[in-house]
Tab-separated table of C-alpha atoms in Angstrom:
chain	number	residue	atom	x	y	z
A	1	MET	CA	6.199	31.177	-32.920
A	2	ASN	CA	3.997	33.358	-30.794
A	3	THR	CA	0.314	33.149	-31.637
A	4	ASP	CA	-1.071	33.980	-28.168
A	5	ALA	CA	-2.698	37.246	-29.261
A	6	PHE	CA	-4.579	35.484	-32.011
A	7	THR	CA	-5.804	32.525	-29.991
A	8	ALA	CA	-6.755	34.727	-27.010
A	9	HIS	CA	-8.559	37.495	-28.864
A	10	GLU	CA	-9.429	36.577	-32.451
A	11	SER	CA	-12.794	34.974	-33.262
A	12	ASN	CA	-13.133	31.254	-33.760
A	13	VAL	CA	-14.231	31.993	-37.345
A	14	ARG	CA	-10.570	32.278	-38.450
A	15	ARG	CA	-9.714	29.726	-41.054
A	16	TYR	CA	-6.554	30.054	-43.125
A	17	CYS	CA	-4.329	30.508	-40.063
A	18	ARG	CA	-5.344	27.018	-39.010
A	19	ALA	CA	-4.338	25.591	-42.364
A	20	PHE	CA	-1.044	27.538	-42.385
A	21	PRO	CA	0.085	27.679	-38.774
A	22	THR	CA	2.891	30.205	-38.935
A	23	VAL	CA	3.275	33.973	-38.628
A	24	PHE	CA	4.071	35.611	-41.965
A	25	THR	CA	6.063	38.842	-42.143
A	26	LYS	CA	6.967	39.794	-45.705
A	27	ALA	CA	6.328	38.842	-49.344
A	28	LEU	CA	7.561	39.614	-52.858
A	29	GLY	CA	6.400	38.173	-56.156
A	30	ALA	CA	5.286	34.594	-55.611
A	31	THR	CA	7.244	34.076	-52.340
A	32	ILE	CA	6.119	34.839	-48.821
A	33	TRP	CA	8.265	34.516	-45.689
A	34	ASP	CA	7.364	33.745	-42.093
A	35	GLU	CA	8.999	35.335	-39.062
A	36	THR	CA	11.591	32.537	-38.887
A	37	GLY	CA	12.782	33.479	-42.351
A	38	LYS	CA	11.304	30.358	-43.961
A	39	PRO	CA	10.164	31.030	-47.608
A	40	PHE	CA	6.910	29.640	-49.078
A	41	ILE	CA	5.870	29.635	-52.699
A	42	ASP	CA	2.370	31.075	-52.795
A	43	PHE	CA	-0.161	29.151	-54.857
A	44	LEU	CA	-2.947	30.660	-52.717
A	45	VAL	CA	-2.357	34.392	-53.485
A	46	GLY	CA	-5.107	35.721	-51.229
A	47	SER	CA	-7.632	33.297	-52.677
A	48	GLY	CA	-7.137	34.939	-56.029
A	49	ALA	CA	-6.805	38.534	-54.785
A	50	LEU	CA	-3.111	38.820	-55.641
A	51	ASN	CA	-2.910	37.735	-59.276
A	52	TYR	CA	-0.050	40.076	-59.900
A	53	GLY	CA	1.978	38.780	-57.022
A	54	HIS	CA	2.972	40.355	-53.742
A	55	ASN	CA	4.281	43.935	-53.847
A	56	ASN	CA	4.524	44.134	-57.632
A	57	PRO	CA	6.720	47.215	-58.195
A	58	ASN	CA	5.000	48.222	-61.457
A	59	ILE	CA	1.794	48.510	-59.464
A	60	LEU	CA	3.002	49.762	-56.071
A	61	ILE	CA	5.540	52.434	-57.109
A	62	PRO	CA	2.772	54.765	-58.474
A	63	ALA	CA	0.754	54.136	-55.258
A	64	ILE	CA	3.696	54.995	-52.993
A	65	GLU	CA	4.192	58.239	-54.844
A	66	TYR	CA	0.464	58.916	-54.413
A	67	LEU	CA	0.565	58.146	-50.717
A	68	VAL	CA	3.386	60.659	-49.909
A	69	GLY	CA	1.725	63.426	-51.861
A	70	GLU	CA	-1.111	64.271	-49.420
A	71	ASN	CA	-3.652	63.009	-51.931
A	72	ILE	CA	-7.250	61.897	-51.295
A	73	LEU	CA	-7.681	58.383	-49.956
A	74	LEU	CA	-11.451	58.136	-49.413
A	75	SER	CA	-13.931	60.032	-51.631
A	76	LEU	CA	-17.258	58.182	-51.510
A	77	ASP	CA	-18.428	58.678	-55.075
A	78	MET	CA	-17.136	62.219	-55.490
A	79	TYR	CA	-14.941	63.020	-58.510
A	80	THR	CA	-11.195	62.678	-57.940
A	81	ALA	CA	-8.222	62.707	-60.211
A	82	ALA	CA	-7.343	59.179	-59.113
A	83	LYS	CA	-10.785	57.839	-60.032
A	84	ARG	CA	-10.670	59.621	-63.380
A	85	ASP	CA	-7.255	58.137	-64.183
A	86	PHE	CA	-8.490	54.626	-63.281
A	87	ILE	CA	-11.649	54.963	-65.393
A	88	GLU	CA	-9.643	56.190	-68.365
A	89	ALA	CA	-7.061	53.377	-67.979
A	90	PHE	CA	-9.748	50.721	-67.661
A	91	VAL	CA	-11.651	51.941	-70.708
A	92	ASP	CA	-8.539	52.460	-72.896
A	93	CYS	CA	-6.582	49.419	-71.832
A	94	ILE	CA	-9.263	46.857	-71.042
A	95	LEU	CA	-12.636	47.637	-72.549
A	96	LYS	CA	-11.858	49.298	-75.957
A	97	PRO	CA	-9.278	46.684	-77.060
A	98	ARG	CA	-11.962	44.010	-76.459
A	99	GLY	CA	-14.746	45.875	-78.235
A	100	LEU	CA	-16.715	46.233	-75.022
A	101	SER	CA	-18.806	49.144	-73.843
A	102	TYR	CA	-20.063	49.343	-70.267
A	103	LYS	CA	-20.983	51.883	-67.662
A	104	ILE	CA	-18.895	51.413	-64.486
A	105	GLN	CA	-20.497	51.288	-60.991
A	106	PHE	CA	-18.436	51.416	-57.846
A	107	PRO	CA	-20.650	49.561	-55.339
A	108	GLY	CA	-18.334	48.963	-52.380
A	109	PRO	CA	-15.026	47.201	-51.717
A	110	THR	CA	-15.769	43.511	-52.107
A	111	GLY	CA	-16.957	40.964	-54.625
A	112	THR	CA	-20.165	40.261	-52.800
A	113	ASN	CA	-20.939	44.039	-52.901
A	114	ALA	CA	-20.619	43.821	-56.655
A	115	ASN	CA	-22.817	40.748	-56.980
A	116	GLU	CA	-25.500	42.261	-54.707
A	117	ALA	CA	-25.611	45.375	-56.805
A	118	ALA	CA	-25.842	43.378	-60.030
A	119	LEU	CA	-28.744	41.318	-58.652
A	120	ALA	CA	-30.564	44.357	-57.423
A	121	LEU	CA	-30.231	46.147	-60.720
A	122	ALA	CA	-31.422	43.162	-62.704
A	123	ARG	CA	-34.495	42.887	-60.523
A	124	LYS	CA	-35.088	46.637	-60.835
A	125	TYR	CA	-34.716	46.660	-64.586
A	126	THR	CA	-36.954	43.557	-65.273
A	127	GLY	CA	-39.469	43.957	-62.439
A	128	ARG	CA	-38.988	40.222	-61.716
A	129	SER	CA	-37.833	38.858	-58.426
A	130	SER	CA	-36.334	35.394	-59.114
A	131	VAL	CA	-32.761	34.691	-60.193
A	132	MET	CA	-31.477	31.563	-61.921
A	133	ALA	CA	-28.249	30.255	-60.371
A	134	PHE	CA	-26.128	27.124	-60.820
A	135	THR	CA	-25.162	24.022	-58.952
A	136	ASN	CA	-21.834	24.420	-57.077
A	137	ALA	CA	-21.855	28.198	-57.503
A	138	TYR	CA	-20.263	30.600	-55.042
A	139	HIS	CA	-21.010	34.308	-55.110
A	140	GLY	CA	-20.142	35.703	-51.658
A	141	MET	CA	-21.136	35.843	-48.013
A	142	SER	CA	-23.844	38.514	-47.867
A	143	LEU	CA	-27.441	37.366	-47.960
A	144	GLY	CA	-28.256	37.899	-51.633
A	145	SER	CA	-25.003	36.279	-52.704
A	146	LEU	CA	-25.485	33.417	-50.285
A	147	ALA	CA	-28.914	32.777	-51.710
A	148	VAL	CA	-27.554	32.191	-55.222
A	149	SER	CA	-24.574	30.086	-54.043
A	150	GLY	CA	-24.810	26.330	-54.452
A	151	SER	CA	-23.095	24.769	-51.487
A	152	ALA	CA	-25.465	23.746	-48.717
A	153	SER	CA	-22.907	24.684	-46.033
A	154	THR	CA	-22.499	28.125	-47.598
A	155	ARG	CA	-26.270	28.765	-48.001
A	156	GLU	CA	-26.897	27.866	-44.370
A	157	GLN	CA	-24.855	30.927	-43.247
A	158	GLY	CA	-26.897	33.916	-42.178
A	159	GLY	CA	-29.663	32.078	-40.384
A	160	VAL	CA	-32.547	33.309	-42.512
A	161	ALA	CA	-34.534	31.756	-45.366
A	162	ARG	CA	-33.482	32.659	-48.884
A	163	HIS	CA	-36.095	32.606	-51.608
A	164	ASP	CA	-36.507	33.641	-55.253
A	165	VAL	CA	-33.675	31.426	-56.535
A	166	ILE	CA	-34.105	28.820	-59.271
A	167	ARG	CA	-31.329	26.251	-59.081
A	168	VAL	CA	-30.190	24.770	-62.440
A	169	PRO	CA	-27.379	22.439	-63.552
A	170	TYR	CA	-24.034	23.980	-64.525
A	171	ASP	CA	-22.206	22.859	-67.666
A	172	GLY	CA	-21.295	19.161	-67.243
A	173	TYR	CA	-23.533	18.625	-64.269
A	174	PRO	CA	-24.363	15.910	-63.291
A	175	SER	CA	-22.427	14.449	-66.261
A	176	GLN	CA	-21.123	15.557	-69.612
A	177	THR	CA	-23.977	13.760	-71.365
A	178	PHE	CA	-26.568	16.121	-69.909
A	179	ASP	CA	-27.281	19.271	-71.956
A	180	SER	CA	-28.092	21.790	-69.218
A	181	ALA	CA	-28.314	24.724	-71.567
A	182	SER	CA	-31.002	22.974	-73.593
A	183	TYR	CA	-32.841	22.183	-70.344
A	184	ILE	CA	-32.791	25.819	-69.290
A	185	ASP	CA	-34.040	26.949	-72.710
A	186	HIS	CA	-36.886	24.413	-72.515
A	187	VAL	CA	-38.133	25.182	-69.034
A	188	LEU	CA	-38.010	28.964	-69.662
A	189	GLY	CA	-40.107	28.516	-72.787
A	190	ASP	CA	-42.563	25.955	-71.424
A	191	PRO	CA	-45.574	27.428	-69.627
A	192	GLY	CA	-46.039	24.079	-67.936
A	193	SER	CA	-42.546	23.851	-66.448
A	194	GLY	CA	-43.498	25.598	-63.236
A	195	ILE	CA	-40.422	27.767	-63.516
A	196	GLU	CA	-41.065	31.511	-63.805
A	197	LYS	CA	-38.954	33.708	-65.977
A	198	PRO	CA	-36.115	35.059	-63.834
A	199	ALA	CA	-34.732	38.587	-63.705
A	200	ALA	CA	-31.223	37.240	-64.320
A	201	ILE	CA	-29.005	34.249	-64.780
A	202	ILE	CA	-25.819	34.591	-62.788
A	203	LEU	CA	-22.800	32.396	-63.467
A	204	GLU	CA	-19.051	31.929	-63.042
A	205	PRO	CA	-17.197	30.885	-66.189
A	206	ILE	CA	-15.019	28.844	-63.795
A	207	GLN	CA	-16.484	27.792	-60.474
A	208	ALA	CA	-13.439	28.231	-58.227
A	209	GLU	CA	-14.942	27.349	-54.842
A	210	GLY	CA	-17.263	24.829	-56.502
A	211	GLY	CA	-14.353	22.657	-57.570
A	212	MET	CA	-12.736	24.418	-60.487
A	213	ASN	CA	-15.509	23.413	-62.812
A	214	THR	CA	-15.073	25.041	-66.188
A	215	ALA	CA	-17.749	26.115	-68.600
A	216	SER	CA	-17.116	25.486	-72.261
A	217	ALA	CA	-17.212	28.219	-74.900
A	218	PRO	CA	-20.266	26.683	-76.684
A	219	TRP	CA	-22.192	26.403	-73.408
A	220	LEU	CA	-21.478	30.016	-72.414
A	221	SER	CA	-22.524	31.212	-75.904
A	222	GLU	CA	-25.714	29.188	-75.667
A	223	ILE	CA	-26.540	30.616	-72.241
A	224	GLN	CA	-26.099	34.118	-73.654
A	225	ARG	CA	-28.399	33.258	-76.572
A	226	ILE	CA	-31.020	31.897	-74.210
A	227	CYS	CA	-30.883	34.992	-72.023
A	228	ARG	CA	-31.441	37.243	-75.103
A	229	LYS	CA	-34.172	34.965	-76.420
A	230	HIS	CA	-36.137	35.082	-73.145
A	231	GLY	CA	-35.304	38.687	-72.055
A	232	VAL	CA	-33.190	37.584	-69.103
A	233	ILE	CA	-30.175	39.569	-67.810
A	234	LEU	CA	-26.888	37.671	-68.035
A	235	ILE	CA	-24.626	38.413	-65.056
A	236	VAL	CA	-21.089	37.045	-65.120
A	237	ASP	CA	-19.429	36.860	-61.717
A	238	ASP	CA	-15.783	37.330	-62.667
A	239	VAL	CA	-14.659	38.129	-59.161
A	240	GLN	CA	-12.154	35.343	-58.825
A	241	ALA	CA	-11.708	34.151	-62.403
A	242	GLY	CA	-11.270	37.686	-63.842
A	243	ALA	CA	-8.538	40.372	-63.751
A	244	GLY	CA	-6.130	38.117	-65.697
A	245	ARG	CA	-6.432	34.841	-63.830
A	246	THR	CA	-7.209	32.672	-66.837
A	247	GLY	CA	-4.636	34.281	-69.111
A	248	HIS	CA	-7.147	36.765	-70.572
A	249	PHE	CA	-8.293	39.747	-68.573
A	250	PHE	CA	-11.920	38.481	-68.489
A	251	SER	CA	-12.502	34.777	-68.054
A	252	PHE	CA	-15.311	34.851	-70.656
A	253	GLU	CA	-13.249	36.338	-73.451
A	254	PHE	CA	-12.419	32.991	-74.998
A	255	ALA	CA	-16.134	32.347	-75.570
A	256	LYS	CA	-16.574	35.645	-77.386
A	257	ILE	CA	-19.672	36.607	-75.360
A	258	GLU	CA	-20.702	40.053	-74.077
A	259	PRO	CA	-22.538	39.680	-70.723
A	260	ASP	CA	-25.110	42.282	-69.780
A	261	ILE	CA	-23.436	42.784	-66.363
A	262	VAL	CA	-19.932	41.784	-65.200
A	263	CYS	CA	-18.774	41.853	-61.565
A	264	LEU	CA	-15.055	42.327	-60.741
A	265	SER	CA	-13.136	42.500	-57.511
A	266	LYS	CA	-10.322	40.510	-55.771
A	267	SER	CA	-7.330	41.244	-58.102
A	268	LEU	CA	-8.923	44.248	-59.761
A	269	SER	CA	-6.776	46.589	-57.560
A	270	GLY	CA	-3.609	44.570	-58.439
A	271	SER	CA	-2.376	45.130	-54.915
A	272	GLY	CA	-4.720	43.379	-52.513
A	273	SER	CA	-6.404	46.648	-51.602
A	274	PRO	CA	-10.268	46.322	-51.631
A	275	LEU	CA	-11.966	47.405	-54.811
A	276	SER	CA	-14.928	46.196	-56.861
A	277	ILE	CA	-16.821	47.370	-59.871
A	278	VAL	CA	-19.968	46.398	-61.747
A	279	LEU	CA	-19.811	46.719	-65.494
A	280	ILE	CA	-23.329	47.515	-66.805
A	281	ARG	CA	-24.682	47.458	-70.335
A	282	PRO	CA	-25.451	51.133	-70.846
A	283	ASP	CA	-29.171	50.820	-71.420
A	284	LEU	CA	-29.470	48.820	-68.197
A	285	ASP	CA	-28.046	51.650	-66.090
A	286	ILE	CA	-31.350	52.896	-64.679
A	287	TRP	CA	-30.107	53.597	-61.158
A	288	LYS	CA	-31.327	56.849	-59.565
A	289	PRO	CA	-28.664	58.930	-57.807
A	290	GLY	CA	-27.799	57.428	-54.450
A	291	GLU	CA	-30.117	54.470	-54.986
A	292	HIS	CA	-27.247	52.092	-54.352
A	293	SER	CA	-24.476	53.132	-52.049
A	294	GLY	CA	-21.432	52.085	-49.966
A	295	THR	CA	-19.093	54.063	-47.768
A	296	PHE	CA	-15.883	52.556	-49.108
A	297	ARG	CA	-16.627	52.771	-52.788
A	298	GLY	CA	-14.110	55.547	-53.182
A	299	ASN	CA	-10.801	53.777	-52.337
A	300	ASN	CA	-8.393	56.068	-54.147
A	301	PHE	CA	-5.301	54.078	-53.244
A	302	ALA	CA	-6.958	51.184	-55.050
A	303	PHE	CA	-7.801	53.380	-58.020
A	304	VAL	CA	-4.106	54.172	-58.395
A	305	THR	CA	-2.935	50.545	-58.171
A	306	ALA	CA	-5.797	49.315	-60.390
A	307	GLY	CA	-4.920	51.911	-63.007
A	308	ALA	CA	-1.338	50.718	-63.043
A	309	MET	CA	-2.526	47.120	-63.341
A	310	CYS	CA	-4.733	47.996	-66.317
A	311	LYS	CA	-1.738	49.629	-68.159
A	312	LEU	CA	0.142	46.309	-67.947
A	313	TRP	CA	-2.404	44.863	-70.351
A	314	SER	CA	-1.321	47.306	-73.052
A	315	ASP	CA	2.240	45.847	-72.870
A	316	ARG	CA	2.550	43.024	-75.386
A	317	GLN	CA	5.606	41.713	-73.528
A	318	PHE	CA	3.561	41.425	-70.362
A	319	THR	CA	0.607	39.623	-72.006
A	320	ALA	CA	2.895	37.311	-73.911
A	321	GLY	CA	4.557	36.378	-70.594
A	322	VAL	CA	1.200	35.592	-69.014
A	323	GLU	CA	0.311	33.373	-71.961
A	324	ARG	CA	3.637	31.595	-71.736
A	325	THR	CA	3.363	31.061	-67.993
A	326	ALA	CA	-0.171	29.723	-68.353
A	327	LEU	CA	1.001	27.179	-70.925
A	328	LYS	CA	3.934	26.210	-68.712
A	329	LEU	CA	1.597	25.592	-65.704
A	330	GLN	CA	-0.812	23.511	-67.718
A	331	THR	CA	2.068	21.418	-69.008
A	332	HIS	CA	3.349	20.808	-65.466
A	333	LEU	CA	-0.149	19.761	-64.324
A	334	ASP	CA	-0.647	17.406	-67.287
A	335	ARG	CA	2.575	15.651	-66.179
A	336	LEU	CA	1.315	15.314	-62.617
A	337	VAL	CA	-1.974	13.848	-63.795
A	338	ALA	CA	-0.136	11.311	-65.965
A	339	LYS	CA	2.322	10.496	-63.227
A	340	PHE	CA	-0.134	10.054	-60.282
A	341	PRO	CA	-3.267	8.462	-61.685
A	342	ARG	CA	-3.788	6.647	-58.317
A	343	TYR	CA	-4.365	9.954	-56.624
A	344	ILE	CA	-5.492	12.409	-59.348
A	345	GLU	CA	-8.647	11.936	-61.450
A	346	GLN	CA	-8.341	14.909	-63.780
A	347	LYS	CA	-7.036	18.379	-64.318
A	348	ARG	CA	-9.529	21.214	-64.168
A	349	GLY	CA	-9.672	24.916	-64.870
A	350	ARG	CA	-8.090	27.042	-67.527
A	351	GLY	CA	-4.920	29.086	-67.904
A	352	LEU	CA	-3.507	30.089	-64.480
A	353	MET	CA	-6.758	29.135	-62.710
A	354	ALA	CA	-6.172	25.433	-62.360
A	355	GLY	CA	-7.113	22.507	-60.132
A	356	LEU	CA	-6.345	18.861	-59.629
A	357	LYS	CA	-9.443	16.751	-58.882
A	358	CYS	CA	-8.200	14.048	-56.537
A	359	ARG	CA	-9.674	10.680	-55.669
A	360	SER	CA	-10.489	11.601	-52.052
A	361	GLN	CA	-10.496	14.473	-49.576
A	362	ALA	CA	-7.831	12.558	-47.640
A	363	VAL	CA	-5.377	12.796	-50.528
A	364	VAL	CA	-5.895	16.589	-50.738
A	365	GLY	CA	-5.462	16.912	-46.969
A	366	ARG	CA	-2.191	15.046	-46.950
A	367	VAL	CA	-0.856	16.895	-49.995
A	368	HIS	CA	-1.754	20.219	-48.366
A	369	ASP	CA	0.068	19.328	-45.139
A	370	VAL	CA	3.215	17.947	-46.773
A	371	ALA	CA	3.339	20.863	-49.188
A	372	PHE	CA	3.083	23.357	-46.379
A	373	GLU	CA	5.870	21.681	-44.453
A	374	ASN	CA	8.061	21.840	-47.533
A	375	GLY	CA	7.299	25.501	-48.337
A	376	LEU	CA	4.180	25.672	-50.583
A	377	LEU	CA	0.824	27.278	-49.849
A	378	ILE	CA	-2.116	25.642	-51.605
A	379	GLU	CA	-5.848	25.485	-50.979
A	380	SER	CA	-8.631	22.946	-51.562
A	381	SER	CA	-12.059	23.542	-53.145
A	382	GLY	CA	-15.185	21.683	-54.179
A	383	PRO	CA	-18.219	20.545	-52.164
A	384	ASN	CA	-16.163	17.546	-50.920
A	385	ARG	CA	-12.854	19.548	-50.658
A	386	ASP	CA	-11.264	17.063	-53.049
A	387	VAL	CA	-9.747	19.514	-55.545
A	388	ILE	CA	-6.325	21.084	-55.163
A	389	LYS	CA	-6.509	24.673	-56.326
A	390	VAL	CA	-3.370	25.850	-58.117
A	391	LEU	CA	-3.377	29.672	-58.247
A	392	PRO	CA	0.141	31.032	-58.713
A	393	PRO	CA	0.552	34.718	-59.483
A	394	ILE	CA	0.178	35.267	-63.231
A	395	THR	CA	3.537	37.057	-62.997
A	396	ILE	CA	5.305	34.162	-61.316
A	397	SER	CA	8.965	33.602	-62.386
A	398	ASP	CA	9.921	30.331	-64.016
A	399	ASP	CA	12.109	29.437	-61.049
A	400	GLU	CA	9.275	30.049	-58.552
A	401	LEU	CA	6.804	28.040	-60.638
A	402	ASP	CA	9.169	25.119	-61.129
A	403	HIS	CA	9.943	25.103	-57.381
A	404	GLY	CA	6.314	25.155	-56.406
A	405	ILE	CA	5.460	22.331	-58.804
A	406	ALA	CA	8.421	20.323	-57.502
A	407	ILE	CA	7.037	20.621	-53.965
A	408	LEU	CA	3.616	19.551	-55.111
A	409	ASN	CA	5.163	16.640	-56.977
A	410	GLN	CA	6.972	15.592	-53.794
A	411	ALA	CA	3.762	15.841	-51.738
A	412	LEU	CA	1.997	13.539	-54.159
A	413	GLN	CA	4.875	11.096	-54.126
A	414	GLU	CA	4.705	10.877	-50.337
A	415	GLN	CA	1.108	9.568	-50.586
A	416	ASP	CA	2.684	6.137	-50.995
A	417	ASN	CA	4.128	6.498	-47.479
A	418	ALA	CA	0.917	7.660	-45.872
């Protein structure tokens, strides 16, 4: 294994290559191979950016045809046929079947671009500067997104002070006995609370980096009610939990809410190509032309793959397969929780966005290392890195899923020998 070029020339900031010390060469579906030919089942999938697996032919074949046709690749925010096709597919296959109506903003290629745009628009619309954000949140690595993230180590990035953020407890924090929604409603309505009315509340229906903490449907519904009662914009960051990860296209669908603004990225393109959008309640779309910008907001290759991804959601056979796979994964994880109570405290997450809260960071570290040796890529999350994230492609085959779970099972069994 030759890694000289990386160690000699790449910045010390590199992370995943330290956790998975091999050189990868090709991938298909839920399997990725290194240059020795060793296969790995991928439960990492680009940290949620490859929900539809590696090189999904239903998504890539239209893009290959587009690439060889001398078509436009970068268009800023000019009109192109590829962008029109994507917008029409997204509206017809995603929004209309769910009874949703949004304007679509293309802010730039990443999730943090989307979140920054959403925060800026909420502040512009309301004329207020503060934003209410939650414990253990993660919203990206640019300064506005860092400010509303919860982890101390994350917020310290950037080297400048971050203000205008009101930190409040997420659902179930610090314990299930605390009603955080009622608390938020109270302090927003109490002139003596010392907490000013924010422009927006920003939340993740599942806090992936925060430890796979999952908001309940009643809590999400109550937060929406509170936002409407107090004239606060509700922003849902669906960057990692959206685009099919939970078994529904949007992670908030199960709660039957309609956020004012929704941010999507990661698996939105279906191919790993950078793309993000901000979905805006039509009356909130008060942007002036060019008031928010980004050079790479016109990634036409991503428009093509994203359009193909959207059309999958009109195929009942596809959606039934996702639902079945989600149930199968949850059943597997329930068995692991029952089998290894010495090492696993609880299952977390929902659908195909799952996690195993372990009893220590050391357990997670050993499981990670053994799993990698045996051909499985997994990641940890949480402020104490004590949660195993289980993110297989939503299109994973039964054989690949069973094989990956078998490796995870073996890694947990080997804790006894540690």
